[in-house]
Coordinates of C-alpha atoms in Angstrom, one line a residue:
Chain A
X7 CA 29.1 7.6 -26.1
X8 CA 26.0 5.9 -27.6
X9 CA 25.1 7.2 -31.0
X10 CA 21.4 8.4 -29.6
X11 CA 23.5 11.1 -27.1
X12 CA 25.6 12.0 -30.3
X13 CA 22.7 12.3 -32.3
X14 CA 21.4 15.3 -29.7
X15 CA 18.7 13.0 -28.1
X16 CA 19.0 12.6 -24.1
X17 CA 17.9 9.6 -22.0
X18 CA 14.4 10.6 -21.5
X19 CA 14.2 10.9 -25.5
X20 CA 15.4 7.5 -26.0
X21 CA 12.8 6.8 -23.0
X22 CA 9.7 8.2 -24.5
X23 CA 10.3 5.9 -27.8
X24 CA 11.4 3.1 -26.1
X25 CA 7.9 3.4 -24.2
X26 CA 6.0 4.3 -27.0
X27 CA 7.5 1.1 -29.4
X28 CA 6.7 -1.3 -26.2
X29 CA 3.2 0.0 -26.1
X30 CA 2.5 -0.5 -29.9
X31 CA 3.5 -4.4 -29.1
X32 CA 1.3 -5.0 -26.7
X33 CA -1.8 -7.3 -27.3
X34 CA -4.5 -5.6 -28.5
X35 CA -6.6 -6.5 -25.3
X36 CA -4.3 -4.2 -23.1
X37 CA -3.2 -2.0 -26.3
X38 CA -6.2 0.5 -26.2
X39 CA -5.8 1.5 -22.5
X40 CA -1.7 1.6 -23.1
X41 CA -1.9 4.2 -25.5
X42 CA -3.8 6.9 -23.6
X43 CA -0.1 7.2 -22.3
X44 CA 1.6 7.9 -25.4
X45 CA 0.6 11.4 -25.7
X46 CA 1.3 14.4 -23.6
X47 CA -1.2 17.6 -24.0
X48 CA 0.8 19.7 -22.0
X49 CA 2.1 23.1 -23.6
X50 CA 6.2 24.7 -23.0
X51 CA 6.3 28.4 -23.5
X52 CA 10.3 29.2 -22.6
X53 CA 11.1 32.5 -21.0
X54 CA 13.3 35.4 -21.8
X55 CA 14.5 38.9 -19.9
X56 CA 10.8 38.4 -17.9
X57 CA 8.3 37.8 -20.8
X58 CA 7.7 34.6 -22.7
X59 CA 9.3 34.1 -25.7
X60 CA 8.9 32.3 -28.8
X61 CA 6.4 29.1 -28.7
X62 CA 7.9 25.5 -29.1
X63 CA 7.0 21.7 -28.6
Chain B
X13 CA -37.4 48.8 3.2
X14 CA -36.0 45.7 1.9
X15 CA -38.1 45.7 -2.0
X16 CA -39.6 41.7 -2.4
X17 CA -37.9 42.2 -5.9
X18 CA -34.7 42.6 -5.2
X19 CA -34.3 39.9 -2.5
X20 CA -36.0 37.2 -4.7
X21 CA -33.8 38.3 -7.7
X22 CA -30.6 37.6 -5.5
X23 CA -32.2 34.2 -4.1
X24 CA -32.8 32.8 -6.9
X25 CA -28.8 34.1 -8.2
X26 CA -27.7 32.5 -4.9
X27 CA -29.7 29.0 -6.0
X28 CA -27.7 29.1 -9.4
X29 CA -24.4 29.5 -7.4
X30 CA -25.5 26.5 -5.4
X31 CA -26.1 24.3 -8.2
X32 CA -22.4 25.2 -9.9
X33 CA -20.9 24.9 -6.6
X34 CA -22.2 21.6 -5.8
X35 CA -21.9 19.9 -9.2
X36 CA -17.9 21.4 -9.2
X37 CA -17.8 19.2 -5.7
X38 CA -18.9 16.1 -7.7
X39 CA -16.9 16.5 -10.1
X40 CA -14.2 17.0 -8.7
X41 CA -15.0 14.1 -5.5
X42 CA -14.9 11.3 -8.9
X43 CA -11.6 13.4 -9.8
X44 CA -9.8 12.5 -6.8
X45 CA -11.1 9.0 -6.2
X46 CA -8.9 8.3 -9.5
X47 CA -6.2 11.3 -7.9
X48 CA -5.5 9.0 -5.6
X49 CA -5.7 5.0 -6.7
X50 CA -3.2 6.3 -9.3
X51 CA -1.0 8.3 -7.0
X52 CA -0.2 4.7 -5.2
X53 CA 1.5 3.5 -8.2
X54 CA 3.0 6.7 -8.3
X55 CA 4.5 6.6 -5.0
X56 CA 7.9 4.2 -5.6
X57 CA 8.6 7.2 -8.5
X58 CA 9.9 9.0 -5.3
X59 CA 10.6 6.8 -2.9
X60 CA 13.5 5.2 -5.0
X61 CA 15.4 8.2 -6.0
X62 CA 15.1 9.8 -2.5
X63 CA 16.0 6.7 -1.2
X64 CA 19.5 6.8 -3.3
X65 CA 20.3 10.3 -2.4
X66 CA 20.2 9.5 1.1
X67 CA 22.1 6.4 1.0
X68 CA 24.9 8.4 -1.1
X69 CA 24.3 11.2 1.7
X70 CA 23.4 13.7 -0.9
X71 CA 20.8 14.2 1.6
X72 CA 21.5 13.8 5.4
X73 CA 17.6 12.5 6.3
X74 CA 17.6 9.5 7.9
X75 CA 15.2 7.3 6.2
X76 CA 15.9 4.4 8.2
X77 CA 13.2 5.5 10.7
X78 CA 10.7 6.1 8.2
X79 CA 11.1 3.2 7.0
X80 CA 8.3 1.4 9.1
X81 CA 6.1 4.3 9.2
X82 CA 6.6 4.9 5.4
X83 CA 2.5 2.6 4.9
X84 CA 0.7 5.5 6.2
X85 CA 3.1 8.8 5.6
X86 CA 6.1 9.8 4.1
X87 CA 8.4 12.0 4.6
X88 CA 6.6 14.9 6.8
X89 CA 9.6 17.2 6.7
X90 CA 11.3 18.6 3.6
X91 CA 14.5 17.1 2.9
X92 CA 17.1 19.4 3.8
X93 CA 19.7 20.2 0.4
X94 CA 23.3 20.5 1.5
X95 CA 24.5 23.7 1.5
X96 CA 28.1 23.2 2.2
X97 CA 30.0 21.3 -0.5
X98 CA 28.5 24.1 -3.6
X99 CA 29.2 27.6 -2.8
X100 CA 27.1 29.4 -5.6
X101 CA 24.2 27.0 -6.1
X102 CA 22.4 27.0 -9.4
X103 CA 19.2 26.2 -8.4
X104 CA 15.8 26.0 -10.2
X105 CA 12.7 26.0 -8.7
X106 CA 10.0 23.8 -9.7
X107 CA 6.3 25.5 -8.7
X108 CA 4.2 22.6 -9.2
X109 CA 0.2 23.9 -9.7
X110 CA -2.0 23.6 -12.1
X111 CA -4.5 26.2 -14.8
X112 CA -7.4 25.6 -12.9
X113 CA -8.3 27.4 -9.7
X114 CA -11.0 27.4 -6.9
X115 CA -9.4 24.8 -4.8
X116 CA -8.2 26.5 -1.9
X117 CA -4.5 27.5 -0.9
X118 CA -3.2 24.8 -2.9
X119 CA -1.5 27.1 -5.5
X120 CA -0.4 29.9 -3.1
X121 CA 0.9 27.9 -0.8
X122 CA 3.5 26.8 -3.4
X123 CA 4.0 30.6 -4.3
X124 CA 4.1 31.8 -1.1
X125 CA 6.9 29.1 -0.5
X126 CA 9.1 30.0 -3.1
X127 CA 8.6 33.5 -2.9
X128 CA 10.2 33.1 0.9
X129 CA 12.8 30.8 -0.2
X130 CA 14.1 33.0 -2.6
X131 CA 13.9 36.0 -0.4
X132 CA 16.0 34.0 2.2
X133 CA 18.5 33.1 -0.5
X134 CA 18.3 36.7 -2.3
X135 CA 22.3 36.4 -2.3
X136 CA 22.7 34.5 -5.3
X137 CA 19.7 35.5 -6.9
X138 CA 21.4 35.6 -10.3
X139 CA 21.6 31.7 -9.9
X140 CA 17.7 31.2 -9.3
X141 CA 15.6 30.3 -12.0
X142 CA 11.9 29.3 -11.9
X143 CA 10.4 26.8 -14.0
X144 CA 6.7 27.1 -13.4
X145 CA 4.0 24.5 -14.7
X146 CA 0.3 25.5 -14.5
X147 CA -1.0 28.7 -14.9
X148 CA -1.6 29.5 -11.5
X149 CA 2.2 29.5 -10.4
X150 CA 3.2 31.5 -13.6
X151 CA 0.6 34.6 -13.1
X152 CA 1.3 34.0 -9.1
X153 CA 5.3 34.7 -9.8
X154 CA 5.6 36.7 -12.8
X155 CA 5.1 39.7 -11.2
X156 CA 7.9 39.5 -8.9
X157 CA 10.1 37.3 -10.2
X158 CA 9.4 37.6 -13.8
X159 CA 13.0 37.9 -14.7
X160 CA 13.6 34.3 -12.9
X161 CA 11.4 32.6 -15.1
X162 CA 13.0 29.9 -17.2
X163 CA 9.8 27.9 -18.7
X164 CA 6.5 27.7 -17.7
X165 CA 4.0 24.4 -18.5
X166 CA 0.6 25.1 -19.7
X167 CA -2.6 22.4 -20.3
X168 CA -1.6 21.2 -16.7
X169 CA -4.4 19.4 -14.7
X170 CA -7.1 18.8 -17.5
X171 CA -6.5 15.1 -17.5
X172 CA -5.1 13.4 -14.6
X173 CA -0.6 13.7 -15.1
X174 CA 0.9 11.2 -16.9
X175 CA 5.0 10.3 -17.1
X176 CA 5.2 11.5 -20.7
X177 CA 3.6 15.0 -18.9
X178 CA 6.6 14.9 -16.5
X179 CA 9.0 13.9 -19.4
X180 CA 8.1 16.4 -21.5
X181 CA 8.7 18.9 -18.7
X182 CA 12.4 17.4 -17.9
X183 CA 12.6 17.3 -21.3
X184 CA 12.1 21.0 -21.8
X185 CA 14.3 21.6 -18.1
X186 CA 17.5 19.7 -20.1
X187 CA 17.2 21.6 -23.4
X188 CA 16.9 25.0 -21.6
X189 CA 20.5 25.3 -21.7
X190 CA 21.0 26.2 -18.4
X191 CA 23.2 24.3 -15.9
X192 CA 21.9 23.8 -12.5
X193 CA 23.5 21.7 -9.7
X194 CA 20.4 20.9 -8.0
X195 CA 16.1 21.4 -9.0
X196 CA 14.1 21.6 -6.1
X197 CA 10.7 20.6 -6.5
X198 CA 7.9 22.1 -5.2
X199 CA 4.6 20.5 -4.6
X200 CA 1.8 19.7 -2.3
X201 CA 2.3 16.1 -0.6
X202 CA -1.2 14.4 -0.1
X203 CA -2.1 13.2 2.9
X204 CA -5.6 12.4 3.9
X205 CA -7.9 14.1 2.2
X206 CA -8.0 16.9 4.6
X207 CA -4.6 17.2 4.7
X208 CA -2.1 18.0 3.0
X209 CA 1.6 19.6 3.1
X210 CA 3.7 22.0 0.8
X211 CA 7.0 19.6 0.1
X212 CA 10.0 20.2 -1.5
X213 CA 12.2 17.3 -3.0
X214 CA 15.4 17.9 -4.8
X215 CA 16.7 16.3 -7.9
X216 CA 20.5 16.4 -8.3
X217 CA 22.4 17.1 -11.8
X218 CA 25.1 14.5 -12.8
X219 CA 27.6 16.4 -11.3
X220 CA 26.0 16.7 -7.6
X221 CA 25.7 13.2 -7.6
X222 CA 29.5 12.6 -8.9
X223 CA 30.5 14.5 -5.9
X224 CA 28.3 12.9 -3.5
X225 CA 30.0 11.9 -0.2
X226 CA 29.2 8.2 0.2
X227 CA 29.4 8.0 -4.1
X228 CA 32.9 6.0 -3.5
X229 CA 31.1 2.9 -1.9
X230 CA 29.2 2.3 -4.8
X231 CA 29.6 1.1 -7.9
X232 CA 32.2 2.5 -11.2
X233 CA 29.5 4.4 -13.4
X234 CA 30.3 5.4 -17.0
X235 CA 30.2 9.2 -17.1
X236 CA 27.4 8.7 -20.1
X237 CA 25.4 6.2 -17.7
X238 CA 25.5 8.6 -14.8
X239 CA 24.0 11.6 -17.0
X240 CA 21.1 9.5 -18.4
X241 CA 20.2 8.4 -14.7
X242 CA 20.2 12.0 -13.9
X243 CA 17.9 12.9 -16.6
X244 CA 15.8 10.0 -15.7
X245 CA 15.5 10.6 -12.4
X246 CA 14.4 14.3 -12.6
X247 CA 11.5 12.8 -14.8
X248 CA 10.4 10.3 -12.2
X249 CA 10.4 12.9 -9.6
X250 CA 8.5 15.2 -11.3
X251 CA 5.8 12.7 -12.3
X252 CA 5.7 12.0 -8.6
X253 CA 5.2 15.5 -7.7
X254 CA 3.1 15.8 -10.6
X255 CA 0.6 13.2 -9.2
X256 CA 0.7 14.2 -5.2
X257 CA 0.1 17.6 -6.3
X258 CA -3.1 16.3 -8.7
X259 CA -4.4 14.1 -5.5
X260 CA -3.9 17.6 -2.9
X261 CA -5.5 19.6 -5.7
X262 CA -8.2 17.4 -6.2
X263 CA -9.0 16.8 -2.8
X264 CA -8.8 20.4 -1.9
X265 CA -11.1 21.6 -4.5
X266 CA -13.8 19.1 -3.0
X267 CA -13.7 20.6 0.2
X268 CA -13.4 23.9 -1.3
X269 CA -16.9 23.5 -2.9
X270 CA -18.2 21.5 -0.2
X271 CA -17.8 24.6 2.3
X272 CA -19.1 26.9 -0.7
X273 CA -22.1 24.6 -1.1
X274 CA -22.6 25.0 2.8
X275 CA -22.2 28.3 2.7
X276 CA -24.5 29.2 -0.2
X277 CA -27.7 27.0 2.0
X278 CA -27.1 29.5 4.7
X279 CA -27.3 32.2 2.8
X280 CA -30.2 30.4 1.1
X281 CA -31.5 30.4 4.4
X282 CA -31.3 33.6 6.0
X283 CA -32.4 35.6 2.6
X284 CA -35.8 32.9 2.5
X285 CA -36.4 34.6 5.9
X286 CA -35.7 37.9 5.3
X287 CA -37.9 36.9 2.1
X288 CA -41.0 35.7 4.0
X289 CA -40.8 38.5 6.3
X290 CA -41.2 41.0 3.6
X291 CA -43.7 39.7 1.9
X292 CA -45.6 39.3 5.4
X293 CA -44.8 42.7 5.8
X294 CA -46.2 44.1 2.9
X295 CA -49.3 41.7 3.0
X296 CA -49.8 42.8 7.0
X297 CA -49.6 47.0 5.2
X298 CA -51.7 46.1 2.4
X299 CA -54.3 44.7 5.2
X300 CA -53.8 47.9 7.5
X301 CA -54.4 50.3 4.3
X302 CA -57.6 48.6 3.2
X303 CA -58.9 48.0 6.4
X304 CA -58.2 51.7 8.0
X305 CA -59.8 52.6 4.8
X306 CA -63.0 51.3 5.2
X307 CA -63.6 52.5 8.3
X308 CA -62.4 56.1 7.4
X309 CA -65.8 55.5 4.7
X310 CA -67.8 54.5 7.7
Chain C
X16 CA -24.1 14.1 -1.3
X17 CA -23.1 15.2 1.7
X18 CA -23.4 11.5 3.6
X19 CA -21.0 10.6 0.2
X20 CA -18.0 12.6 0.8
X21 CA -18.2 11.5 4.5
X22 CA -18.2 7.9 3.2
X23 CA -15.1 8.8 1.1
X24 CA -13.1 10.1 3.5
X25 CA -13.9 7.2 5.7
X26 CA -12.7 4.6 3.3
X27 CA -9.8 6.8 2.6
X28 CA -8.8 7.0 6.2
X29 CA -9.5 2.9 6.8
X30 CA -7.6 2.2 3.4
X31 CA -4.6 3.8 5.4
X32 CA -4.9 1.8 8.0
X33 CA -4.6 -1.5 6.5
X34 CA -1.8 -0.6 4.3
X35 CA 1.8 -0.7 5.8
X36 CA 4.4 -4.0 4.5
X37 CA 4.6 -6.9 7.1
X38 CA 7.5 -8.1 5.4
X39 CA 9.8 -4.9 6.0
X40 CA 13.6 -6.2 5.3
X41 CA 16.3 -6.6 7.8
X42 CA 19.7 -8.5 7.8
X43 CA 20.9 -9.6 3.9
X44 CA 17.8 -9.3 2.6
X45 CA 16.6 -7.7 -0.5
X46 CA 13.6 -5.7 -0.8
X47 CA 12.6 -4.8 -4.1
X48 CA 10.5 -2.3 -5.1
X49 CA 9.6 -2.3 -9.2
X50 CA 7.1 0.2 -10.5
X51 CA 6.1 1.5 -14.0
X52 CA 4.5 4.4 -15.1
X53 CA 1.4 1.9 -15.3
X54 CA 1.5 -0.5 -12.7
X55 CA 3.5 -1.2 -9.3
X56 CA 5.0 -5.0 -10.0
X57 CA 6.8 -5.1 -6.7
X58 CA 6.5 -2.6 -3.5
X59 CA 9.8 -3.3 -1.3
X60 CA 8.9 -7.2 -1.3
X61 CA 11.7 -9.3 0.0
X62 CA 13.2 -11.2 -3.3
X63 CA 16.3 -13.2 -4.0
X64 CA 17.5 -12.4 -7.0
X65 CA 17.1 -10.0 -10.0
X66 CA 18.3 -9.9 -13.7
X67 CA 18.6 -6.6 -15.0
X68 CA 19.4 -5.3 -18.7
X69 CA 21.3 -2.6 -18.3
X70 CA 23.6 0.1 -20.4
X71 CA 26.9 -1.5 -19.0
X72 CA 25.6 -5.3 -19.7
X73 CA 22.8 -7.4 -18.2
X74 CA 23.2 -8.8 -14.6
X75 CA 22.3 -10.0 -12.1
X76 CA 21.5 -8.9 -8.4
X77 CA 21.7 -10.9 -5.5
X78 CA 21.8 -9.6 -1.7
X79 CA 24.5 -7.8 -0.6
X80 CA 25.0 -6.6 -4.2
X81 CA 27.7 -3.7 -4.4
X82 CA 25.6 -0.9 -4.6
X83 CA 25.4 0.9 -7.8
X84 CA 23.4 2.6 -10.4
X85 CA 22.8 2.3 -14.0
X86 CA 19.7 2.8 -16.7
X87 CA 17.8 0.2 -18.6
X88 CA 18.2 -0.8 -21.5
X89 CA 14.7 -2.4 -23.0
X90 CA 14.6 -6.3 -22.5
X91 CA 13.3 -8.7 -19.5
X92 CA 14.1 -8.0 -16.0
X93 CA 13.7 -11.7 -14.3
X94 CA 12.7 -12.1 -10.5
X95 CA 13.0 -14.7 -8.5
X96 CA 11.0 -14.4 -5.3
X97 CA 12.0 -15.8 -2.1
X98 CA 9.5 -19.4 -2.8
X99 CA 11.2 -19.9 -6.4
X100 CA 8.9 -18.1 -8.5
X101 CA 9.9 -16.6 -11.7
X102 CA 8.6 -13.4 -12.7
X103 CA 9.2 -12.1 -15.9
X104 CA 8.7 -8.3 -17.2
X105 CA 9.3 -6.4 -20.5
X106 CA 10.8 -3.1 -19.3
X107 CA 11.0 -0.2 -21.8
X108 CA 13.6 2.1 -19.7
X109 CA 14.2 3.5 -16.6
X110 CA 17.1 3.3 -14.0
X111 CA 17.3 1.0 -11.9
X112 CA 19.5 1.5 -8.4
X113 CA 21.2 -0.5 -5.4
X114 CA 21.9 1.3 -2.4
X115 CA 23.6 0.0 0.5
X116 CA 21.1 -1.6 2.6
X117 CA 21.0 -3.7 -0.4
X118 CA 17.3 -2.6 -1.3
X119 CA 17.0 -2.4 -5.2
X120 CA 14.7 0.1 -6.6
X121 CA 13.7 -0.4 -10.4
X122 CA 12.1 2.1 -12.1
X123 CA 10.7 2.3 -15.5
X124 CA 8.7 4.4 -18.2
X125 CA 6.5 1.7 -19.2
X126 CA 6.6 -2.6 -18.0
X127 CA 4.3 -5.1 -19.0
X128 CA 4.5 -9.3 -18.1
X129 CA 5.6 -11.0 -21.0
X130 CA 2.6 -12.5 -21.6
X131 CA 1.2 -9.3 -22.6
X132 CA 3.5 -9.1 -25.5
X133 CA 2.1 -10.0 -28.9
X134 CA 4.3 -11.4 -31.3
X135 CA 2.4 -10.4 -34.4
X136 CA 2.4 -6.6 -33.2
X137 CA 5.9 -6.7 -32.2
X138 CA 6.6 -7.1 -35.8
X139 CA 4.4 -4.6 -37.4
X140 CA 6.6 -2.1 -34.8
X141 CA 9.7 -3.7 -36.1
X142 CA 8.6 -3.2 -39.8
X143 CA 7.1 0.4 -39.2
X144 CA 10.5 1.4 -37.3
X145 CA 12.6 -0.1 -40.1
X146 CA 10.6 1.6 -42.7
X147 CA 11.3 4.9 -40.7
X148 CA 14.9 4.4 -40.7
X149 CA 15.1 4.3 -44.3
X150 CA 13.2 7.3 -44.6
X151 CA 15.4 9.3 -42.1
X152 CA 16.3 12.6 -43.3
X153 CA 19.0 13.5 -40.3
X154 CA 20.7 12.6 -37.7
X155 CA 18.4 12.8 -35.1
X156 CA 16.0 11.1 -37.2
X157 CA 18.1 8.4 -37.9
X158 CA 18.4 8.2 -34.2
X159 CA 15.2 7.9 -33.3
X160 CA 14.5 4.8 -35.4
X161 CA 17.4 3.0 -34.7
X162 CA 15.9 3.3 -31.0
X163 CA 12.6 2.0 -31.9
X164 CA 14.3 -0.7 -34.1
X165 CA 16.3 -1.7 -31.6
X166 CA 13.7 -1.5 -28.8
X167 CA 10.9 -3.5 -31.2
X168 CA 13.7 -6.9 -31.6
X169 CA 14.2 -6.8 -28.4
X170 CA 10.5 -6.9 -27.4
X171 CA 9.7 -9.7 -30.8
X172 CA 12.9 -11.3 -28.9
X173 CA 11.1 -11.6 -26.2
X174 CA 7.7 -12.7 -27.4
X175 CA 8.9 -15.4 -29.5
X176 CA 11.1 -17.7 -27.0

């Protein structure tokens, strides 16, 4: 088992910093544009019994 | 009597509509041109995973056929899941919409779909659960499947979807807790764009894919490997679905407002007359009074 | 405005006409399809051989390939097309799969040419990640920066040859 699963971080963890790394080493021509994919805006509310519960991420 | 106030007021109201009505069209027309150049490089996100799953005959379609066909269309029918090989399915359903309305069916459809697919399959109900993203689905379902509702996804469909979007989402599906065998995905497949067709593609856990029938001709896969390409691939399908649904949503909302736009210059057009009229009218009365007065003083 | 949608839809419903793959693969040919989350590299273009890094080692596909499964690991994915040219891409991650019909479909988060790399960059990430490892507080932390350490030699690897 790689130290990343042990650690509690899944694939698409290891994906998004992976990504993220590759974009910072981009030339700065192409650098701009590549980072408008490095953050997501969208909002998880988990559920519980019917109602949402606590907020996270 | 029809007052000359009162229809003017709700002309000139019916103008305004026009105006927000016709600049949402615009908006949204310069939406959808960029809906769909970036739902092409969206497209392989699921045409490879689908193409595993029916190679391992997780799923019985036959893409061969498509194959040739697969330029202008894909896949007009939704993939069948097997039933047989898992008794008790844990299934979640994906509802993929978005917060913002006034685009046509595009949200119900998806509601309406699930709602019936969990009515058919009200057996093992306490094995369903929903994960909604957008606001629409989640105030579309809560009512009657409230209890179902594992996560829902806000801020969807501000800015066009991008794979962290869908990561996050998987992301958020994974830490959840809760064990499913199979997510089906439910989304709006874009078409033309006057067309478009409520889809649903399933992404298989680790262990559905272990068990797959063909899985012996392929490959030894560490069990770690096989869980990371399962995570992965629920990501890539949801950004898929993610972007078809932004290009059906898009599109929709244009013709939406288009037809609203039309509809409002009829209006526009019949109230002028009924307008004119009136105004005629009370001209033609005012006439009549000063004239029959007159000659009364005569 | 009116006369603009029309337009639209007609260049939407002519674009969908021209599109469609003349080389479509038969026999013991591959067909490659290699997208990103920012660009399409290949769409089910017949190649003849692919290098892949890969969890379970790097290596190399060739037609008829048994088919398998496996994720990426960051580093170059090499492809040779069918006239000899080299094609060489930075992936970040992603899975890439062979299926029977020996098509190969690579996906991945995020894939750039190596030219697009910059070396000088590449080692500000490497610095900033390393810094970050240091500074981890916990596991998961720790974790994260040995990813993006890992992830930034790979990429100055990369770069520099």
């Amino acid at each position: 088992m790689s130290a990343w699963r042990q650690a509690g971080l899944s694939y698409i963890n290891y994906s998004n910093i992976a990504a993220k790394v590759l974009r910072r080493s981009l030339k700065p021509e192409f650098r701009s544009e590549a980072l408008k994919r490095d953050e997501s805006h969208v909002r998880i509310t988990p559920w519980a019994n019917g109602r949402p519960a606590r907020k996270y991420i | 009597m029809v007052q000359l106030k009162q229809v003017s007021m709700r002309l000139k109201s019916i103008h305004n509509i026009q105006k927000i009505t016709k600049t949402m069209k615009m908006v949204s027309a310069s939406k959808f041109t960029k809906a769909e150049r970036e739902l092409k490089s969206a497209r392989a996100f699921g045409y490879g995973p689908r193409k595993f799953y029916v190679s391992s005959q997780l799923q019985k379609e036959a893409l061969g056929k498509e194959k040739e066909k697969e330029g202008e269309r894909e896949l007009a029918q939704p993939p069948e899941v097997k039933k047989e090989d898992v008794k008790k399915p844990r299934i979640i359903y994906v509802a993929v919409t978005s917060d913002r309305g006034l685009c046509g069916g595009v949200h119900s459809g998806i509601a309406r779909m699930i709602r019936r697919t969990l009515a058919e399959r009200s057996a093992d109900a306490p094995h369903h659960k929903i994960v909604c993203i957008g606001d629409k689905s989640r105030s579309l379902l809560r009512l009657a499947y409230g209890e179902h509702i594992l996560v829902s996804v806000k801020q969807i469909g501000r800015t066009s979807p991008i794979f962290k979007d869908a990561s996050t989402v998987a992301t958020a599906i994974t830490q959840s807790g809760y064990a499913y065998d199979t997510a089906e995905i439910y989304y709006n497949q874009y078409f033309t764009p006057v067309k478009y067709v409520t889809t649903i593609v399933p992404a298989f856990s680790r262990k559905n894919i272990e068990l797959a029938p063909k899985m012996t001709a392929f490959d030894d896969i560490e069990e770690d490997q096989l869980e990371s390409y399962a995570e992965w691939t629920l990501a890539a399908l949801l950004y898929y679905a993610l972007k078809q649904s932004a290009a059906s949503e898009q599109s929709s909302r244009m013709s939406a407002m288009d037809n609203a736009t039309k509809n409002a210059n009829e209006m526009i057009r019949k109230l002028s007359l009924l307008y004119n009229r009136t105004r005629q009218a009370v001209i033609t009365r005012e006439l009549i009074e000063i004239i029959s007065g007159a000659a009364a003083l005569k | 405005m009116a006369l603009a949608f029309r337009n639209m839809l007609r260049t939407a419903a002519r674009r969908m006409q021209v599109r469609g793959y003349a080389d479509a693969p038969k026999g013991d040919e591959m067909a490659l399809t290699f997208a990103a989350g920012n660009k399409v590299f290949f769409n089910k273009q017949v190649v003849k051989q692919i290098d892949v890094p890969s969890f379970s080692g790097s290596f190399g596909i060739l037609p008829k390939h048994v088919p398998t499964l496996a994720v990426l690991r960051p580093g170059v994915v090499t492809v040779v097309e069918n006239d000899g040219k080299q094609t060489k891409i930075f992936v970040s991650s992603g899975t890439i799969t062979v299926n029977d019909d020996s098509s190969v479909q690579v996906l991945a988060e995020e894939a750039h040419p190596l030219e697009s790399l910059d070396r000088s960059a590449a080692q500000e990430a490497l610095s900033k990640a390393q810094s970050e490892l240091n500074s981890a507080a916990n596991e998961r932390a720790k974790a994260e920066a040995l990813i993006a350490v890992e992830v930034a030699e790979e990429v100055l690897k990369a770069a520099s040859a």
